[in-house]
mmCIF file of C-alpha atoms in Angstrom:
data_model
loop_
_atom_site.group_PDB
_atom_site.id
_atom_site.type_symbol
_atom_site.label_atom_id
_atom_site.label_comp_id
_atom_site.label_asym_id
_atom_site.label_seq_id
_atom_site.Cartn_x
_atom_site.Cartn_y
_atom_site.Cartn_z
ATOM 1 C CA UNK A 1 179.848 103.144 31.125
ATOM 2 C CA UNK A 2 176.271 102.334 30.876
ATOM 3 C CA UNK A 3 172.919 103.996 31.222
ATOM 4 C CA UNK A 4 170.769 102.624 33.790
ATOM 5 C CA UNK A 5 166.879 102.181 32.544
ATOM 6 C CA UNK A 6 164.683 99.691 33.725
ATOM 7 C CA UNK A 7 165.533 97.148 30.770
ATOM 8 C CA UNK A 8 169.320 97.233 32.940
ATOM 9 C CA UNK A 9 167.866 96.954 35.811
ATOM 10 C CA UNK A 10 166.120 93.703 35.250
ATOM 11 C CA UNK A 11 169.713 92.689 33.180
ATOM 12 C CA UNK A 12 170.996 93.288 36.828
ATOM 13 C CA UNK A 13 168.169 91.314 38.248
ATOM 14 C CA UNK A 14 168.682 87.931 35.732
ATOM 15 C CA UNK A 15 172.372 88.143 35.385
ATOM 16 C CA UNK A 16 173.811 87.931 38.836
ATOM 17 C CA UNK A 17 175.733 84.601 39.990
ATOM 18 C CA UNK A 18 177.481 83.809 42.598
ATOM 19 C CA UNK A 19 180.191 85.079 43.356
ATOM 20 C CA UNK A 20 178.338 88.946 42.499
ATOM 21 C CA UNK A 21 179.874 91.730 43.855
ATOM 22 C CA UNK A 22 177.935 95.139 43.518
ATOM 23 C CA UNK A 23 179.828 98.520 44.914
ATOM 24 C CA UNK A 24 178.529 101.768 45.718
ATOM 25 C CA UNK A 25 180.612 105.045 46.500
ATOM 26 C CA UNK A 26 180.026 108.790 46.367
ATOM 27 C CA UNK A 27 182.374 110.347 43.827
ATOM 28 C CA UNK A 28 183.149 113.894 43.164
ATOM 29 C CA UNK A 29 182.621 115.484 40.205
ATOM 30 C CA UNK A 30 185.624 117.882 39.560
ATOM 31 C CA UNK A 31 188.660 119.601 41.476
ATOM 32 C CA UNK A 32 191.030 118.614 43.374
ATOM 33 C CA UNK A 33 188.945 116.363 45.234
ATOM 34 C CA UNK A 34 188.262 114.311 42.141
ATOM 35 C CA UNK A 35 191.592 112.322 42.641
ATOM 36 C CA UNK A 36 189.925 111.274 46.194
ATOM 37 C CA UNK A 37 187.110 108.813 43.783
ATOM 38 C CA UNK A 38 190.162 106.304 42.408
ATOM 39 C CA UNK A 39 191.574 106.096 46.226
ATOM 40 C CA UNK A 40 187.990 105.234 47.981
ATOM 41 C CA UNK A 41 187.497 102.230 44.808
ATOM 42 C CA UNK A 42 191.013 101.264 45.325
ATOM 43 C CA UNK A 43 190.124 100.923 49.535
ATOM 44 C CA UNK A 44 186.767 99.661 48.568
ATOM 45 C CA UNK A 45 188.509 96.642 45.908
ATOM 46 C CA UNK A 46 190.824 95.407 49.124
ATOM 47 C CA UNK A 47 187.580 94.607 51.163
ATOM 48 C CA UNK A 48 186.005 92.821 48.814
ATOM 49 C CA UNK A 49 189.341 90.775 48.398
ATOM 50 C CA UNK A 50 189.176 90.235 51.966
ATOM 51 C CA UNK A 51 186.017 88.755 51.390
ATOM 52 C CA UNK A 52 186.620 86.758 48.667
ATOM 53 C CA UNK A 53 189.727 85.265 50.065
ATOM 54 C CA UNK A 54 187.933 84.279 53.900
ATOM 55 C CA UNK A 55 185.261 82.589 51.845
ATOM 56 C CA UNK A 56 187.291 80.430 50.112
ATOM 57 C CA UNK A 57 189.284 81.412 46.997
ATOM 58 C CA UNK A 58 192.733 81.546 46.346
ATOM 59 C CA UNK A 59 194.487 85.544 46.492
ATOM 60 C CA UNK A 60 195.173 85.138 43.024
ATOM 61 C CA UNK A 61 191.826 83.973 41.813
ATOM 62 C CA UNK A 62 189.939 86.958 43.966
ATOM 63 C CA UNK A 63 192.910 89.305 42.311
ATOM 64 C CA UNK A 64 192.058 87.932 38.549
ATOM 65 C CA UNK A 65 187.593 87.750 39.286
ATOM 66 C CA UNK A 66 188.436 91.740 40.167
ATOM 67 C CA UNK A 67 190.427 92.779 37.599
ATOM 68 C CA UNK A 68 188.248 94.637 35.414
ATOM 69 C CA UNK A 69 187.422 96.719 38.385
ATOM 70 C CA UNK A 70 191.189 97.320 39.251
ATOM 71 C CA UNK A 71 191.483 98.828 35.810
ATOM 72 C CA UNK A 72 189.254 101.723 36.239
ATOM 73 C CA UNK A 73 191.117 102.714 39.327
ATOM 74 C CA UNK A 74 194.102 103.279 36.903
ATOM 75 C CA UNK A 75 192.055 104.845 34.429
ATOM 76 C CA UNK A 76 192.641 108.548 34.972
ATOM 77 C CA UNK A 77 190.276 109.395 32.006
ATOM 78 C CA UNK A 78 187.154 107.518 33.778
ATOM 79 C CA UNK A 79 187.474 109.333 36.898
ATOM 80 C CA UNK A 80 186.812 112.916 35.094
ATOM 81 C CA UNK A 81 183.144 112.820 33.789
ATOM 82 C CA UNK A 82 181.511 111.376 37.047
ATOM 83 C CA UNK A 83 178.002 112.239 38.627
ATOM 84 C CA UNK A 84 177.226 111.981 42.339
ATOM 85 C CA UNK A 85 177.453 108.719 42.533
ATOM 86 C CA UNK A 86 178.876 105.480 40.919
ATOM 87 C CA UNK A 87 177.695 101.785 40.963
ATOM 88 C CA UNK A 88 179.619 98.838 39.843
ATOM 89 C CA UNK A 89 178.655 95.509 39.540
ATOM 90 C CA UNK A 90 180.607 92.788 38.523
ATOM 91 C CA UNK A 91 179.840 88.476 38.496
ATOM 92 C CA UNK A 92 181.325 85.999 36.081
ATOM 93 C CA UNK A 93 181.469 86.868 32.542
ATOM 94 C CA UNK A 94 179.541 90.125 33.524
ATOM 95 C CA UNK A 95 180.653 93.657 33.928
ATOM 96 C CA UNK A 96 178.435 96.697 34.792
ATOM 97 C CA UNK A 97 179.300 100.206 35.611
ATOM 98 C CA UNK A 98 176.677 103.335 35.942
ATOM 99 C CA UNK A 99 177.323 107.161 36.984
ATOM 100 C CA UNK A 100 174.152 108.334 38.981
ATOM 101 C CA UNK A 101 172.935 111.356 40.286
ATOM 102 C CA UNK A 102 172.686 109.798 43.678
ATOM 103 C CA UNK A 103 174.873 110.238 46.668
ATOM 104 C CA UNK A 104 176.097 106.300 47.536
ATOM 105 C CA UNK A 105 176.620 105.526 50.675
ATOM 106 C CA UNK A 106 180.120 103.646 50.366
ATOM 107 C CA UNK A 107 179.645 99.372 50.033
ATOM 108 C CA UNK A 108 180.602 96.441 49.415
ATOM 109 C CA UNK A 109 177.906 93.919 48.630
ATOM 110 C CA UNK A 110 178.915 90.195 48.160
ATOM 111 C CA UNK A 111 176.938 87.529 47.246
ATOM 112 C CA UNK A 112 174.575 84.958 44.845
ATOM 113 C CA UNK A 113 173.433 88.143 42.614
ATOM 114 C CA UNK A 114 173.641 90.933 42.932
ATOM 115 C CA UNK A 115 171.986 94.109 45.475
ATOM 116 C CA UNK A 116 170.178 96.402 43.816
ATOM 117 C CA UNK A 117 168.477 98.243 46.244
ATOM 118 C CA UNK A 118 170.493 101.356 46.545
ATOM 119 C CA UNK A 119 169.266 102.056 43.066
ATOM 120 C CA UNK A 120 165.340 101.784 43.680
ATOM 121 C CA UNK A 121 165.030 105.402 44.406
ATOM 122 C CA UNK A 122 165.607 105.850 40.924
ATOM 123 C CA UNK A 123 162.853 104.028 39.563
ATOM 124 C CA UNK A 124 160.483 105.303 42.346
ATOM 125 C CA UNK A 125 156.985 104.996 41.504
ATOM 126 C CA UNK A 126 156.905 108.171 43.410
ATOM 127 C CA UNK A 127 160.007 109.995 41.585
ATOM 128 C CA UNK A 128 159.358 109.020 37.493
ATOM 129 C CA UNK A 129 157.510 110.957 35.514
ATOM 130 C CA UNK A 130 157.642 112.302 31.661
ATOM 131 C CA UNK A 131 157.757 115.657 29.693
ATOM 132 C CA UNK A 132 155.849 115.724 26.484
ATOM 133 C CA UNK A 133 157.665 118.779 24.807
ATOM 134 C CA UNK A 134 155.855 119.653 21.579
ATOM 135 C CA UNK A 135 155.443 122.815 18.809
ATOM 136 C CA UNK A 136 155.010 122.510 15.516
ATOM 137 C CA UNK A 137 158.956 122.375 14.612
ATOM 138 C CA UNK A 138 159.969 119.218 16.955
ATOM 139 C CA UNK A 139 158.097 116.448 19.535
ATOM 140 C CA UNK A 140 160.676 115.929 22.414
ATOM 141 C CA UNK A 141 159.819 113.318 25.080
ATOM 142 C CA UNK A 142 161.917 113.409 28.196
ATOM 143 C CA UNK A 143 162.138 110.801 31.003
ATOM 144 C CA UNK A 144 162.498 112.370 34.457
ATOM 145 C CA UNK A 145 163.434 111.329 37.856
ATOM 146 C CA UNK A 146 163.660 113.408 40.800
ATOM 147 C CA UNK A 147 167.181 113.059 40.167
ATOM 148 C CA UNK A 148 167.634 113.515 36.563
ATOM 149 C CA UNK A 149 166.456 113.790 32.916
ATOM 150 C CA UNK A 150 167.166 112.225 29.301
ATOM 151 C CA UNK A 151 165.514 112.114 26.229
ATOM 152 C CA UNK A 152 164.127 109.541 24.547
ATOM 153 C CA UNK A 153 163.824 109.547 20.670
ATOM 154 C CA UNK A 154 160.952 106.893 19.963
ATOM 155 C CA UNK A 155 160.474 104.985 16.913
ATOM 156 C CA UNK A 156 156.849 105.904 15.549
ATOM 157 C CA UNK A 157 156.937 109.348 17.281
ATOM 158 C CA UNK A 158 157.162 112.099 14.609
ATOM 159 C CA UNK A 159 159.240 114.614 14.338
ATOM 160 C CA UNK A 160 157.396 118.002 13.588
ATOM 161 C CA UNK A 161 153.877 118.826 12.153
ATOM 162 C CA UNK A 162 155.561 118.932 8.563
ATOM 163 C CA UNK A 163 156.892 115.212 8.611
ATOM 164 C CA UNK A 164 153.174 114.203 9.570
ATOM 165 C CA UNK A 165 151.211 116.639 6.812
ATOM 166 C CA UNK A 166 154.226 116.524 4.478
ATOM 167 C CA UNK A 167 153.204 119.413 3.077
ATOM 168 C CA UNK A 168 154.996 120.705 -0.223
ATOM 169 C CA UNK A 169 157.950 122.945 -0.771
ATOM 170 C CA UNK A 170 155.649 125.627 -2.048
ATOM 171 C CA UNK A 171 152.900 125.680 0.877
ATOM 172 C CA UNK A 172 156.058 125.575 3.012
ATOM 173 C CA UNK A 173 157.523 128.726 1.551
ATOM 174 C CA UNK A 174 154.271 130.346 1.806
ATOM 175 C CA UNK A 175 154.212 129.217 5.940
ATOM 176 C CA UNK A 176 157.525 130.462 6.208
ATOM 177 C CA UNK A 177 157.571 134.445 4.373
ATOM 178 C CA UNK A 178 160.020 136.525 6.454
ATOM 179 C CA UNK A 179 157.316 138.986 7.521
ATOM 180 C CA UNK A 180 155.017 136.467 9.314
ATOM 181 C CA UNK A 181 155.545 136.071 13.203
ATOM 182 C CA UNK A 182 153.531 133.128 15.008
ATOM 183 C CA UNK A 183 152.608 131.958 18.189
ATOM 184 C CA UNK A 184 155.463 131.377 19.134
ATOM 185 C CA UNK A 185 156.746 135.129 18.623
ATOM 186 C CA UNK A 186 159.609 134.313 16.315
ATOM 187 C CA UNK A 187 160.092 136.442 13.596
ATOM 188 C CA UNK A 188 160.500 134.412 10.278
ATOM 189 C CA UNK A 189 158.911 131.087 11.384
ATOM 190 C CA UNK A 190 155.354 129.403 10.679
ATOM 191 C CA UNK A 191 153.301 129.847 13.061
ATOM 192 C CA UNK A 192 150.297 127.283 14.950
ATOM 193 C CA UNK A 193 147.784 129.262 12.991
ATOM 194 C CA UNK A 194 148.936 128.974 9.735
ATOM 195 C CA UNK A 195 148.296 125.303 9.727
ATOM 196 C CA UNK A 196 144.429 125.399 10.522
ATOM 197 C CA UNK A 197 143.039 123.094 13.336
ATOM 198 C CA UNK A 198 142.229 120.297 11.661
ATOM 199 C CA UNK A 199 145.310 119.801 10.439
ATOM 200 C CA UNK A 200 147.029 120.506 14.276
ATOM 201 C CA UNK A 201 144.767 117.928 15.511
ATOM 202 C CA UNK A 202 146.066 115.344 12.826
ATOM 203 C CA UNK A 203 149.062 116.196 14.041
ATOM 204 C CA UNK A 204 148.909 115.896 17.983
ATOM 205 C CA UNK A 205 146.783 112.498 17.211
ATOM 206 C CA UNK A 206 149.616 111.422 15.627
ATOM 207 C CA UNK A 207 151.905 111.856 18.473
ATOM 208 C CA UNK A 208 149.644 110.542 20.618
ATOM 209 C CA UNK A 209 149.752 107.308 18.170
ATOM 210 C CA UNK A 210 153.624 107.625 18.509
ATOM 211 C CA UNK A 211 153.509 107.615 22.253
ATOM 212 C CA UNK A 212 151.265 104.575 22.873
ATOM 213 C CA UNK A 213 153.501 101.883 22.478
ATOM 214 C CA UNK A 214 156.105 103.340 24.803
ATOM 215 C CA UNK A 215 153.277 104.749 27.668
ATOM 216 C CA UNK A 216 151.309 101.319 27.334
ATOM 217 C CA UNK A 217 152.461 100.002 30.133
ATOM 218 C CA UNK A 218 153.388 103.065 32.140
ATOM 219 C CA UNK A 219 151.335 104.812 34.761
ATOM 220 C CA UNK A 220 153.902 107.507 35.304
ATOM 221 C CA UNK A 221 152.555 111.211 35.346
ATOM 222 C CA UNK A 222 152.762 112.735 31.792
ATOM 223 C CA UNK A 223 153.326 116.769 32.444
ATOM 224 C CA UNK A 224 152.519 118.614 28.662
ATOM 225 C CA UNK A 225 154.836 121.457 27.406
ATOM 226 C CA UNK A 226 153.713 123.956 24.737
ATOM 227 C CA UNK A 227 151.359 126.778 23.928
ATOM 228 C CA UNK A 228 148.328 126.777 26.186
ATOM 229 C CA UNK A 229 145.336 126.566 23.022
ATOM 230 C CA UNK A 230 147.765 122.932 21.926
ATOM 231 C CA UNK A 231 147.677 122.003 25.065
ATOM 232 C CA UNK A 232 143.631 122.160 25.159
ATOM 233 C CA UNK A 233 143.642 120.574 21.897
ATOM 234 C CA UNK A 234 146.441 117.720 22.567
ATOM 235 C CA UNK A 235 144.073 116.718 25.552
ATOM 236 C CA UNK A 236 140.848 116.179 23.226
ATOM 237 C CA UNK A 237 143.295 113.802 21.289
ATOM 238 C CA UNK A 238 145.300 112.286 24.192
ATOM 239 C CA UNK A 239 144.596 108.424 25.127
ATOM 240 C CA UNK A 240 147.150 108.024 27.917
ATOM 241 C CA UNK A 241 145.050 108.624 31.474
ATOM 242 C CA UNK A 242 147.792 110.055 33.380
ATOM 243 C CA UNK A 243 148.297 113.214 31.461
ATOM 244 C CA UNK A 244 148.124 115.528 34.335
ATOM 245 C CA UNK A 245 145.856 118.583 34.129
ATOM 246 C CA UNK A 246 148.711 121.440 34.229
ATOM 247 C CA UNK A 247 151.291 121.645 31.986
ATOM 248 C CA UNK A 248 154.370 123.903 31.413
ATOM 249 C CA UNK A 249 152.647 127.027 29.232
ATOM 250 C CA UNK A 250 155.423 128.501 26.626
ATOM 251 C CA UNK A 251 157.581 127.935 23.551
ATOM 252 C CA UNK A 252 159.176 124.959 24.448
ATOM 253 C CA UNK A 253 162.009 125.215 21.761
ATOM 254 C CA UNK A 254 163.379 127.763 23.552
ATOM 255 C CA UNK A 255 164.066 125.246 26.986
ATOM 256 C CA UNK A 256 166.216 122.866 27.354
ATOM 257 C CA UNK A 257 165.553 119.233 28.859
ATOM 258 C CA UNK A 258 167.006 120.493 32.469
ATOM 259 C CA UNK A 259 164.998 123.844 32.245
ATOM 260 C CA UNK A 260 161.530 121.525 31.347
ATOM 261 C CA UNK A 261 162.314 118.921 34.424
ATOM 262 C CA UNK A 262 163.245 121.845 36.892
ATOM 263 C CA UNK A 263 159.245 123.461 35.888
ATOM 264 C CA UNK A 264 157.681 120.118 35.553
ATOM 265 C CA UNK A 265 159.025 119.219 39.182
ATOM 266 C CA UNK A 266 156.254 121.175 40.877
ATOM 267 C CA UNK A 267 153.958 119.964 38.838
ATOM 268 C CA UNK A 268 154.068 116.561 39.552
ATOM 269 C CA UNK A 269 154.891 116.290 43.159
ATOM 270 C CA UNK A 270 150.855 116.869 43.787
ATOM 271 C CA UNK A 271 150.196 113.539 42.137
ATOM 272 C CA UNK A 272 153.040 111.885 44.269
ATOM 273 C CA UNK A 273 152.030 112.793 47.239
ATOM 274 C CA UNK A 274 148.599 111.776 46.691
ATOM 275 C CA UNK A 275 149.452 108.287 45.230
ATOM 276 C CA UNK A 276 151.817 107.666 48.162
ATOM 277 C CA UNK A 277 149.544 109.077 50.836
ATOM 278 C CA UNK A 278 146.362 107.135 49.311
ATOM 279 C CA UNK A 279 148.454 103.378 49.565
ATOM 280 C CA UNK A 280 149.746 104.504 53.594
ATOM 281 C CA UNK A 281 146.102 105.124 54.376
ATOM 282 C CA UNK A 282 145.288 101.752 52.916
ATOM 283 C CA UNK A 283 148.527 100.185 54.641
ATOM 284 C CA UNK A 284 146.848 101.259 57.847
ATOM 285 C CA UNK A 285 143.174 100.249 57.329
ATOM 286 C CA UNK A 286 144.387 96.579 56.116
ATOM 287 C CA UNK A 287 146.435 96.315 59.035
ATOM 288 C CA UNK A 288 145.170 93.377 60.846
ATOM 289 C CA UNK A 289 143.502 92.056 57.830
ATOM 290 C CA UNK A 290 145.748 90.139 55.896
ATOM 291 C CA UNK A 291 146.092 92.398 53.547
ATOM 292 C CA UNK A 292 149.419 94.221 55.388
ATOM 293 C CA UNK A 293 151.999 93.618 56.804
ATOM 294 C CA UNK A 294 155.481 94.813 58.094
ATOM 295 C CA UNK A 295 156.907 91.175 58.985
ATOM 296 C CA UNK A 296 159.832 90.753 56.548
ATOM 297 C CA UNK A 297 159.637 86.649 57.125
ATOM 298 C CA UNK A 298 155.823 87.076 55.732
ATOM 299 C CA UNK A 299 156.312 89.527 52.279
ATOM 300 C CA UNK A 300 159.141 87.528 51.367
ATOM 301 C CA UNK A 301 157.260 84.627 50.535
ATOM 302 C CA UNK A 302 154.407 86.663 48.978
ATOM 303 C CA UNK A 303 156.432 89.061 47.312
ATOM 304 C CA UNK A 304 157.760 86.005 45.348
ATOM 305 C CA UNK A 305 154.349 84.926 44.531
ATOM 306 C CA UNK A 306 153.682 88.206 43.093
ATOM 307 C CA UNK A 307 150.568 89.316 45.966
ATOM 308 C CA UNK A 308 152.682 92.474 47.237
ATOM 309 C CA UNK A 309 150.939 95.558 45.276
ATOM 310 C CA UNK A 310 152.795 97.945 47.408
ATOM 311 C CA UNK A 311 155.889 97.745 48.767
ATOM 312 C CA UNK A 312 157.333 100.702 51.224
ATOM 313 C CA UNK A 313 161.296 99.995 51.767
ATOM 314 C CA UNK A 314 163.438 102.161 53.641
ATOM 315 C CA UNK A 315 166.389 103.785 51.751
ATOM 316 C CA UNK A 316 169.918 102.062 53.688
ATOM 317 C CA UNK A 317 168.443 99.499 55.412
ATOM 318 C CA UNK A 318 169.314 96.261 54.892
ATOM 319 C CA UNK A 319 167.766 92.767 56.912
ATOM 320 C CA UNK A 320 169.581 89.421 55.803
ATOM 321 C CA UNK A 321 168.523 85.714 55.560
ATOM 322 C CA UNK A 322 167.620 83.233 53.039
ATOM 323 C CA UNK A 323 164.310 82.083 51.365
ATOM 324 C CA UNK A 324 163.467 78.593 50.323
ATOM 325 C CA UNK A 325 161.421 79.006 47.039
ATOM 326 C CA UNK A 326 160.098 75.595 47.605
ATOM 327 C CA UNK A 327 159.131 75.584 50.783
ATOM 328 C CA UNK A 328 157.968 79.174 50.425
ATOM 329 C CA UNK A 329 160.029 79.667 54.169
ATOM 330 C CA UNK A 330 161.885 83.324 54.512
ATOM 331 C CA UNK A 331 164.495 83.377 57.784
ATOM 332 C CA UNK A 332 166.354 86.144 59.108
ATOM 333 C CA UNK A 333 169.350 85.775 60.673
ATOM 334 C CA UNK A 334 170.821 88.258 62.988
ATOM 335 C CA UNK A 335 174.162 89.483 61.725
ATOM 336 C CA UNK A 336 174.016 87.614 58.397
ATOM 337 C CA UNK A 337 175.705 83.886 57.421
ATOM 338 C CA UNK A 338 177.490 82.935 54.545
ATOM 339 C CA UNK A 339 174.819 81.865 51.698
ATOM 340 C CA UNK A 340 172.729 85.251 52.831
ATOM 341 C CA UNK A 341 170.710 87.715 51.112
ATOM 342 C CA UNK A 342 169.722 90.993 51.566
ATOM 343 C CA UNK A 343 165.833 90.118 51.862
ATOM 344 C CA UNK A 344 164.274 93.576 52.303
ATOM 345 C CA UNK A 345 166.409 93.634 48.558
ATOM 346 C CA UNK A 346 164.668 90.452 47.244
ATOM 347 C CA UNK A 347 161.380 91.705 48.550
ATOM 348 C CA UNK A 348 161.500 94.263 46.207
ATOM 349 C CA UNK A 349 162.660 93.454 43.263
ATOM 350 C CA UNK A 350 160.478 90.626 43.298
ATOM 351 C CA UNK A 351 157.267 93.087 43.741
ATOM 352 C CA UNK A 352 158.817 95.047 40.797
ATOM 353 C CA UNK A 353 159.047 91.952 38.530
ATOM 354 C CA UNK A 354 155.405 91.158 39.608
ATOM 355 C CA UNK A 355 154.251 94.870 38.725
ATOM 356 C CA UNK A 356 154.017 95.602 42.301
ATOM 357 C CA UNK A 357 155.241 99.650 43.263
ATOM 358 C CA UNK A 358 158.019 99.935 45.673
ATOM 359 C CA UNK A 359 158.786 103.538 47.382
ATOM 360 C CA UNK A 360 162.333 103.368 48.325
ATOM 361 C CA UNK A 361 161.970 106.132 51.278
ATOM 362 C CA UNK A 362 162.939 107.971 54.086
ATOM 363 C CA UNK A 363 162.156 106.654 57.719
ATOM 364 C CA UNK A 364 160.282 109.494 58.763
ATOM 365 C CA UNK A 365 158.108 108.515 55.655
ATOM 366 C CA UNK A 366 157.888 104.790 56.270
ATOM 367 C CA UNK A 367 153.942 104.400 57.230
ATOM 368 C CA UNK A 368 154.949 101.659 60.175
ATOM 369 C CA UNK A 369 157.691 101.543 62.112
ATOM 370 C CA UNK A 370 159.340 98.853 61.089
ATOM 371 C CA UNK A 371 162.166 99.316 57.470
ATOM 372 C CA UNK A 372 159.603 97.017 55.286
ATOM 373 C CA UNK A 373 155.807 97.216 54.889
ATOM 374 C CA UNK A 374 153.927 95.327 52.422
ATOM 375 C CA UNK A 375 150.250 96.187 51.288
ATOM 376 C CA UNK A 376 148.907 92.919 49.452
ATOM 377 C CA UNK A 377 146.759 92.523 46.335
ATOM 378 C CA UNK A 378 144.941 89.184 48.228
#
């Protein structure tokens, strides 16, 4: 089982040849019901033999291509630990499983590589975001979805305040006498104060430091957690410009990752919205410009020449066809032919590899009324 991150994604994205099969089902994650997630694979597996065999291959060579999927349907111990949602994908010499906290719509997706739209909510402009948990006894930084969290121990990030002042074992014991209570209220623990604020502010520099080489190409929201007095302090020696201006105000020691997403949620759905809402108005003012548009046939073409800065797909939808790279010609064909591609699919991860934004939404949040809408960068 793997973890999906945008380094698997793009794996995904360069890996896929033909024939790639990608499958998406709900599962359940415990009682009785649980036995219900090997029986909708095992229904799921016979379509895409069906497939296999009516385009061409021999029964026994779709039977041996889908083994390794077959085996997890026997795997009893697989089918306890699952999330809301599972995602397989499987191509020659390739084989690619992720639990997700999302709730699949159940699919069987054959063709030249592999469909990965079903997993763009995740990596949602408009749904990432990070937790900078930090005190003076650890530096936690959590990657958030709407979805989910997990932290991520960086290289270069430092630990505590100690590792970067490396203070001796005397000054420590002095920090640390049993009647002393800090900041932080704990009884028997150094406390902010006892470490002066020049010294803090060498600190929180150097975790700024640490953070740079992970954040430099980011422009996710960065939501602070700590005392309020290191939160106005961490801002004087913050670089990154989207550390938002509220942050989550306690002892962050004493919360754990989900407890820090479920208070940092509110937080950064302000900066969403806005983001989202300010690239719809835009949508709509380039709108007869050249610098929109919601014909699929057009953004192909320029999504593949990297000009879509915003891309608005809606979540299930799918539009097939082919695209001629050198002739720079997108078709749609009604129904779908053998050699097709999901092109509402390619669009976007085409604007991703470019550095483009894609919202994977909602209808009702689409800004046009048709499943695709492009804004352009020229």
């Amino acid at each position: 089982m793997n973890e999906l991150s945008k380094d698997e994604l793009r794996l995904l994205i360069e890996k896929g040849k033909a024939p790639s099969l990608s499958i998406y089902l709900p599962t359940h994650k415990a009682g009785a019901e649980v036995q219900q997630n090997a029986i909708r694979l095992k229904n799921l597996l016979k379509e895409a033999e069906e497939r296999l065999v009516s385009g061409g291959r021999r029964a026994v060579e779709a039977e041996k291509f889908l083994e390794p999927v077959q085996a997890l349907v026997r795997n009893n111990p697989f089918w306890r630990q699952q999330s809301s949602g599972l995602a397989l994908f499987l191509c020659p010499d390739f084989f690619r499983t992720y639990r997700l906290p999302v709730d699949f719509l159940p699919s069987v997706i054959l063709a030249d590589r592999f469909n990965v739209k079903p997993l763009l909510p995740l990596f949602n402009v408009e749904g990432r975001f990070c937790v900078l948990a930090l005190s003076q006894k650890d530096v936690r930084l959590l990657e958030c979805s709407r979805y989910a969290v997990k932290e991520a121990r960086l290289e270069g990030l430092p630990r505590n305040i100690d590792e970067v002042l490396k203070y001796d074992v005397f000054e420590k014991q002095l920090r640390t006498r049993p009647a002393m209570t800090g900041a932080t209220g704990q009884k028997g623990s150094s406390s902010w104060t006892d470490y002066g604020k020049e010294n803090i502010l060498r600190y929180l520099q150097q975790v700024d430091k640490g953070l740079k080489p992970y954040l430099k190409e980011e422009r996710a929201p960065l939501v602070f957690a700590g005392v309020d007095y290191i939160f106005a302090m961490y801002r004087e020696a913050n670089a990154y410009p989207y550390l938002l201006e509220s942050a989550i105000i306690g002892n962050p020691d004493q919360m754990s990752a989900e407890e820090l997403h479920a208070l940092a949620l509110p937080i950064v759905e302000p900066w969403f919205r806005k983001e989202q809402e300010e690239a719809r108005v835009r949508y709509r003012q380039s709108i007869g410009t050249g610098l929109a548009s919601n014909n699929l046939e057009e953004i192909v073409p320029a999504a593949h020449h990297g000009r879509v800065g915003y891309l608005f797909v809606e979540v299930g939808q799918e539009k097939w066809g082919t695209f001629n790279a050198q002739t720079g010609k997108a078709v749609l064909h009604n129904g779908g032919k053998k050699g097709d591609e999901d092109l509402i699919d390619f669009a976007a991860i085409q604007t991703l590899g470019a550095g483009g934004k894609v919202y994977a939404i909602e209808r009702e949040r689409m800004p046009d009324k048709e499943p695709v809408a492009a804004l352009f960068r020229y």
